[in-house]
């Protein structure tokens, strides 16, 4: 057995897909095994997320991460030095205790999550097998059904449209590789439709086309036209939305800036319901705001049997919140983002709570990303069933899709694609 005790931890500042600073951590074990991970960053964030610690002030728009990097190189390195990297739970518990706050605001959720994931990588390296396999521990896993953005919006596109992510899912695909190929056809078709309409204006934060639309419905109509132009029928390629309603809704009032309308919770749910009737929608994330638990229950009761209802800002990768949502019937699926929870262990607990409740589980990237592909290994190794990474352009996104392709190829005939069955519906 190699010596899996931690010999060295080094944090540094690197840069994300928005050109903002973020935290990278290197972990070296006594055996020489090495792990590295980078913290991602959200733009539309739930208030219950682990704190993304930034320096503030004028420099770099206040986004610098000097304090978080410093925490890694001082307190965290000292506390974890000599600990066993193979014991992820104790590592994460030590950082939670060291931080001492409820929201990881002292050391920074970014410092803690990058360290936690780097330790995980190092432990896998020590075991000599790929991280996804290290996590699977011999259990059967599936290659996730991808959820891929075609048009950006909301906080990722200067609020050009209200809805944040207009995505496709390919429940009819037979493999991950085929799902990517189909999505590539739709992305291409969407680009040519936008060009013809004189609306091609580059891409939003996650690589989806800039949403130069007059209404949210125009985005949906254009998405349907793109699916049809690419030659697909309803069912094989379907629509998924992240409404990210906390960004424009509070205390039961939703302000749709583009449509110049204010809606209460009932009207908001009715509007989404009409969309579910009119368009081939199989999944809706954060249909109402994080403070609107009753709205989540009402929406799930009305549409959860035919449309997966995902809690993101609402559940913030928190096991207790997932359990409560399951008991209340407030969602049918949970988005799993390591940096919302702040450690690998807490992320896993939220995913397990989702599975125990019969929820769909979707491991997700953030809008601020890097070349780090850890989430792909988590999605496969933990058998999440679904993976959300953003769009089908820009290499911080493509690196993740491509890595998942490689895993499917490595599994060969043993590869099982999660497909349609991964979607969580109300039972
Ligand atoms: C989300 C994510 C990814 P952000 O809301 O699901 O689309 O966005 O990272 O900005 O929270
Ligand atoms: Mg979201």
XYZ file of C-alpha atoms and ligand atoms in Angstrom:
439
model
C 0.000 0.000 0.000
C 1.279 3.439 -0.862
C 1.474 6.072 1.842
C -1.655 8.207 1.372
C -0.827 10.744 4.069
C -0.726 14.347 2.863
C 2.811 15.684 2.438
C 2.136 19.042 0.834
C -0.703 21.396 -0.074
C -0.198 24.390 -2.327
C -2.835 26.928 -3.338
C -2.477 29.443 -6.146
C -4.521 31.990 -8.062
C -5.547 30.951 -11.571
C -8.169 32.440 -13.933
C -11.627 31.264 -14.934
C -13.709 31.406 -18.130
C -14.899 34.933 -17.318
C -11.303 36.099 -16.821
C -11.808 36.286 -13.060
C -9.425 34.952 -10.419
C -10.147 31.619 -8.819
C -8.440 29.125 -6.494
C -6.383 26.137 -7.658
C -5.015 23.627 -5.156
C -2.262 21.015 -5.564
C -2.090 18.131 -3.079
C 0.924 15.814 -2.910
C 0.898 12.649 -0.813
C 3.880 11.027 0.914
C 3.873 8.366 -1.812
C 4.278 11.126 -4.398
C 0.689 10.716 -5.659
C -0.658 14.060 -6.832
C -4.061 15.724 -7.135
C -5.163 19.114 -8.457
C -8.508 20.880 -8.610
C -9.861 24.354 -9.356
C -12.877 26.035 -7.751
C -15.608 27.147 -10.185
C -17.792 30.214 -9.601
C -21.491 30.918 -10.073
C -23.182 34.116 -11.257
C -26.744 33.246 -10.261
C -26.196 31.982 -6.743
C -28.511 30.645 -4.087
C -28.336 32.544 -0.783
C -27.678 29.230 0.995
C -24.473 28.428 -0.914
C -21.034 28.093 0.669
C -19.391 31.533 0.480
C -17.233 32.271 -2.549
C -14.631 34.334 -0.672
C -13.431 37.410 -2.599
C -11.093 40.154 -1.480
C -13.372 43.068 -2.390
C -11.998 46.553 -3.023
C -11.177 48.131 -6.374
C -8.577 45.681 -7.660
C -9.896 43.177 -10.243
C -13.421 44.344 -9.575
C -13.203 43.015 -6.043
C -12.999 39.442 -7.379
C -9.463 38.640 -6.276
C -8.988 35.530 -4.159
C -5.890 36.466 -2.162
C -7.518 35.652 1.169
C -8.802 32.260 -0.003
C -5.427 31.275 -1.515
C -3.707 32.422 1.640
C -6.051 30.293 3.748
C -5.083 27.216 1.721
C -1.366 27.892 2.048
C -1.459 28.610 5.768
C -4.224 27.245 8.003
C -5.554 24.532 5.685
C -2.097 23.210 4.765
C -1.144 23.003 8.444
C -4.399 21.358 9.551
C -4.435 18.715 6.822
C -0.715 17.992 6.746
C -0.131 14.327 7.676
C -3.825 13.409 7.419
C -4.884 10.425 5.331
C -6.125 11.538 1.889
C -7.985 8.249 1.555
C -10.247 9.341 4.426
C -12.168 12.073 2.585
C -14.799 12.411 5.323
C -12.203 13.253 7.992
C -10.394 15.668 5.672
C -13.630 17.517 4.912
C -14.713 17.490 8.548
C -11.360 18.974 9.554
C -11.824 21.861 7.124
C -15.421 22.459 8.236
C -14.255 22.589 11.880
C -11.270 24.800 11.035
C -13.489 27.263 9.170
C -15.921 27.311 12.082
C -18.759 29.143 10.291
C -22.069 27.792 8.994
C -21.371 28.980 5.436
C -17.589 28.500 5.082
C -17.234 32.250 4.998
C -14.012 32.477 7.004
C -11.652 30.330 4.926
C -13.861 30.510 1.831
C -15.960 27.848 0.149
C -13.730 28.290 -2.908
C -10.583 27.493 -0.860
C -12.257 24.521 0.807
C -13.866 22.957 -2.273
C -10.687 23.181 -4.361
C -8.738 21.526 -1.535
C -11.385 18.869 -0.973
C -11.474 17.917 -4.665
C -7.662 18.007 -4.968
C -7.421 15.558 -2.035
C -9.931 13.308 -3.800
C -7.818 13.375 -6.971
C -4.686 12.560 -4.997
C -6.361 9.605 -3.273
C -7.495 8.243 -6.652
C -4.003 8.734 -8.079
C -2.598 6.756 -5.139
C -4.973 3.907 -5.878
C -3.784 3.885 -9.482
C -7.226 3.954 -11.078
C -9.237 6.728 -12.755
C -11.161 8.946 -10.340
C -14.578 7.851 -11.611
C -13.626 4.227 -10.994
C -12.168 5.069 -7.577
C -15.562 6.592 -6.682
C -17.605 3.757 -8.178
C -15.854 1.218 -5.935
C -16.807 -1.629 -8.204
C -20.498 -0.685 -8.387
C -22.168 -0.473 -11.800
C -22.348 3.095 -13.070
C -24.098 4.799 -15.970
C -22.823 7.426 -18.379
C -24.969 10.498 -17.660
C -27.665 11.991 -19.877
C -26.274 15.422 -20.820
C -28.244 18.663 -20.498
C -26.753 21.139 -22.984
C -27.442 24.837 -23.404
C -28.273 26.274 -26.837
C -29.181 29.860 -25.823
C -27.838 31.619 -22.747
C -29.858 34.201 -20.850
C -30.519 35.699 -17.442
C -27.448 36.528 -15.387
C -25.232 34.920 -18.036
C -26.317 37.322 -20.773
C -26.750 40.692 -19.064
C -30.422 39.805 -18.506
C -31.070 40.094 -22.270
C -33.878 37.558 -21.681
C -35.302 36.568 -18.289
C -34.891 32.797 -18.520
C -31.281 31.735 -17.878
C -30.716 28.467 -19.767
C -32.516 27.255 -22.885
C -31.171 23.704 -23.179
C -31.726 20.439 -25.002
C -31.657 16.896 -23.675
C -31.610 13.842 -25.934
C -33.713 11.177 -24.179
C -33.942 9.287 -27.482
C -30.189 8.895 -27.869
C -28.675 5.437 -27.444
C -25.338 6.637 -26.074
C -23.570 9.689 -24.671
C -21.644 9.991 -27.944
C -24.896 10.049 -29.896
C -26.436 12.598 -27.534
C -23.466 14.899 -28.172
C -23.690 14.410 -31.925
C -27.415 15.213 -31.941
C -26.812 18.265 -29.756
C -24.037 19.421 -32.096
C -26.543 19.277 -34.989
C -29.055 21.352 -33.004
C -26.368 23.869 -31.963
C -25.288 24.201 -35.601
C -28.884 24.615 -36.765
C -29.546 27.239 -34.075
C -26.479 29.170 -35.232
C -27.621 29.214 -38.827
C -31.159 30.278 -37.860
C -29.732 33.103 -35.732
C -27.449 34.168 -38.592
C -30.260 34.192 -41.130
C -32.380 36.293 -38.798
C -29.528 38.765 -38.313
C -29.446 37.833 -34.619
C -26.066 36.138 -34.352
C -24.251 38.216 -31.733
C -21.709 35.833 -30.234
C -22.213 33.735 -27.153
C -23.188 34.173 -23.499
C -21.155 33.103 -20.428
C -21.643 29.349 -20.904
C -21.155 29.316 -24.677
C -24.838 29.332 -25.723
C -25.811 31.848 -28.423
C -26.428 35.389 -27.205
C -30.228 35.640 -26.796
C -31.097 38.508 -29.156
C -34.819 37.821 -28.763
C -37.860 40.040 -28.262
C -39.488 37.661 -25.803
C -38.787 34.520 -23.793
C -41.236 32.699 -26.082
C -39.220 33.730 -29.154
C -36.253 31.897 -27.622
C -38.426 28.796 -27.144
C -39.817 29.023 -30.687
C -36.288 29.365 -32.078
C -35.146 26.366 -30.053
C -37.994 24.252 -31.454
C -37.161 25.474 -34.973
C -33.511 24.496 -34.393
C -34.467 20.989 -33.275
C -36.705 20.571 -36.343
C -34.116 22.053 -38.725
C -31.583 19.550 -37.362
C -34.018 16.806 -38.391
C -35.256 15.575 -35.008
C -38.780 14.796 -33.897
C -40.311 15.663 -30.543
C -39.324 13.143 -27.902
C -35.875 12.252 -29.201
C -34.532 15.738 -28.567
C -36.413 17.665 -25.914
C -36.206 21.029 -24.177
C -34.936 21.748 -20.695
C -35.092 25.165 -19.022
C -33.297 26.725 -16.086
C -35.645 29.559 -15.178
C -33.311 30.634 -12.335
C -36.331 32.489 -10.971
C -34.548 33.753 -7.827
C -32.816 36.232 -10.138
C -36.058 38.075 -10.945
C -38.476 36.926 -8.273
C -38.776 37.712 -4.580
C -41.542 37.456 -2.005
C -43.995 36.088 -4.548
C -43.512 38.726 -7.273
C -41.775 37.888 -10.539
C -40.664 40.737 -12.786
C -40.242 39.614 -16.376
C -38.264 42.555 -17.729
C -38.278 41.405 -21.345
C -42.007 40.803 -21.482
C -42.616 43.916 -19.352
C -44.820 42.007 -16.894
C -45.085 41.406 -13.155
C -46.463 38.016 -12.159
C -47.467 36.536 -8.832
C -46.558 32.914 -8.060
C -49.784 31.519 -9.538
C -49.389 33.476 -12.769
C -45.731 32.446 -12.986
C -46.676 28.781 -12.623
C -49.494 29.175 -15.167
C -47.098 30.710 -17.677
C -44.602 27.846 -17.272
C -47.500 25.393 -17.473
C -48.558 26.888 -20.812
C -44.985 26.471 -22.008
C -45.061 22.824 -20.893
C -48.224 22.342 -23.019
C -46.898 24.177 -26.055
C -43.290 22.988 -26.166
C -41.573 19.592 -25.721
C -40.219 20.445 -22.256
C -38.988 17.564 -20.078
C -37.182 19.469 -17.325
C -37.495 22.827 -15.535
C -34.999 24.085 -12.955
C -35.860 26.681 -10.301
C -39.306 27.468 -11.805
C -39.938 29.820 -8.885
C -37.623 31.657 -6.501
C -35.645 30.081 -3.674
C -37.886 31.837 -1.112
C -41.061 30.399 -2.693
C -41.279 26.890 -1.220
C -45.071 26.887 -1.671
C -44.587 27.763 -5.326
C -42.241 24.798 -5.708
C -44.879 22.512 -4.167
C -47.644 23.909 -6.385
C -45.541 23.621 -9.544
C -44.410 20.085 -8.710
C -47.978 19.024 -7.949
C -49.240 20.446 -11.249
C -46.469 19.429 -13.647
C -44.010 17.155 -11.856
C -45.482 14.017 -13.393
C -44.362 15.002 -16.903
C -41.620 17.513 -16.305
C -38.617 17.037 -14.037
C -38.628 19.835 -11.416
C -35.060 20.646 -10.356
C -34.073 22.577 -7.268
C -30.794 24.496 -7.661
C -30.749 27.834 -5.797
C -33.618 26.317 -3.796
C -31.704 23.255 -2.539
C -28.054 24.452 -2.833
C -26.640 20.902 -2.777
C -27.722 20.524 0.854
C -28.832 17.071 2.060
C -31.205 18.418 4.725
C -32.907 20.709 2.215
C -33.216 17.825 -0.263
C -34.875 15.649 2.384
C -37.312 18.431 3.299
C -38.166 19.072 -0.372
C -38.817 15.364 -0.838
C -41.102 15.258 2.227
C -42.966 18.381 1.033
C -43.211 17.280 -2.607
C -41.403 20.491 -3.583
C -39.212 19.087 -6.391
C -38.493 15.886 -8.289
C -34.778 16.406 -8.870
C -31.732 18.105 -7.395
C -28.829 19.911 -9.009
C -25.510 18.843 -7.473
C -22.765 21.495 -7.446
C -19.686 20.778 -5.299
C -18.973 24.438 -4.645
C -22.484 25.075 -3.333
C -21.871 22.514 -0.597
C -18.163 23.284 -0.221
C -16.778 19.764 0.271
C -16.857 16.462 -1.595
C -18.426 14.741 1.427
C -21.344 17.183 1.710
C -21.847 17.077 -2.063
C -22.087 13.307 -1.912
C -24.550 13.506 0.994
C -26.863 15.767 -1.023
C -26.696 13.390 -3.975
C -27.402 10.384 -1.765
C -30.369 12.202 -0.193
C -31.698 12.869 -3.692
C -31.337 9.253 -4.716
C -32.960 8.025 -1.497
C -35.944 10.250 -2.301
C -36.205 8.874 -5.845
C -35.154 12.268 -7.238
C -33.320 12.780 -10.496
C -29.749 13.873 -9.726
C -27.842 16.223 -12.012
C -24.184 16.998 -11.375
C -23.578 20.541 -12.622
C -20.835 22.958 -13.585
C -21.009 26.691 -12.808
C -21.155 29.604 -15.218
C -17.559 30.469 -14.243
C -15.525 27.393 -15.167
C -12.032 26.202 -16.070
C -10.260 23.224 -17.589
C -11.057 21.303 -14.374
C -13.203 18.260 -15.251
C -13.753 16.827 -11.747
C -17.549 17.038 -12.036
C -17.497 14.528 -14.907
C -15.834 11.943 -12.664
C -18.341 12.661 -9.892
C -21.293 12.295 -12.280
C -20.049 8.947 -13.602
C -18.487 7.521 -10.425
C -21.484 8.409 -8.260
C -23.876 7.271 -11.005
C -25.766 10.579 -10.940
C -27.538 9.862 -14.224
C -27.445 13.450 -15.535
C -24.756 16.055 -16.247
C -25.120 19.810 -16.862
C -22.069 21.678 -18.110
C -23.335 24.664 -20.137
C -23.287 24.878 -23.897
C -21.555 23.190 -26.806
C -18.726 25.655 -27.391
C -15.762 27.088 -25.457
C -13.240 24.651 -24.076
C -14.042 24.975 -20.366
C -17.327 23.282 -21.429
C -16.032 21.002 -24.194
C -13.235 19.634 -21.974
C -15.953 18.126 -19.783
C -18.082 16.702 -22.605
C -14.953 15.268 -24.213
C -13.757 13.658 -20.982
C -17.119 11.949 -20.556
C -16.854 10.661 -24.142
C -13.490 9.115 -23.275
C -14.967 7.337 -20.266
C -17.806 5.948 -22.368
C -15.240 4.714 -24.869
C -13.063 3.186 -22.132
C -16.062 1.269 -20.794
C -16.690 -0.117 -24.275
C -19.437 -2.719 -24.314
C -19.885 -2.337 -20.557
C -20.967 1.291 -20.986
C -24.566 1.883 -19.957
C -26.041 5.222 -21.043
C -28.452 6.611 -18.448
C -30.725 8.057 -21.153
C -34.419 8.808 -20.646
C -34.657 6.754 -17.446
C -32.414 9.205 -15.595
C -35.043 11.962 -15.658
C -36.781 12.371 -12.322
C -40.555 12.683 -12.396
C -43.115 12.796 -9.592
C -44.100 9.328 -8.552
C -27.114 27.384 -12.740
C -25.678 27.618 -13.104
C -25.286 26.903 -14.355
P -24.470 29.683 -12.105
O -27.844 28.297 -12.350
O -27.575 26.238 -12.794
O -26.108 27.236 -15.453
O -25.403 28.989 -13.202
O -23.197 28.915 -12.067
O -24.276 31.097 -12.571
O -25.216 29.601 -10.830
Mg -29.588 26.912 -11.973
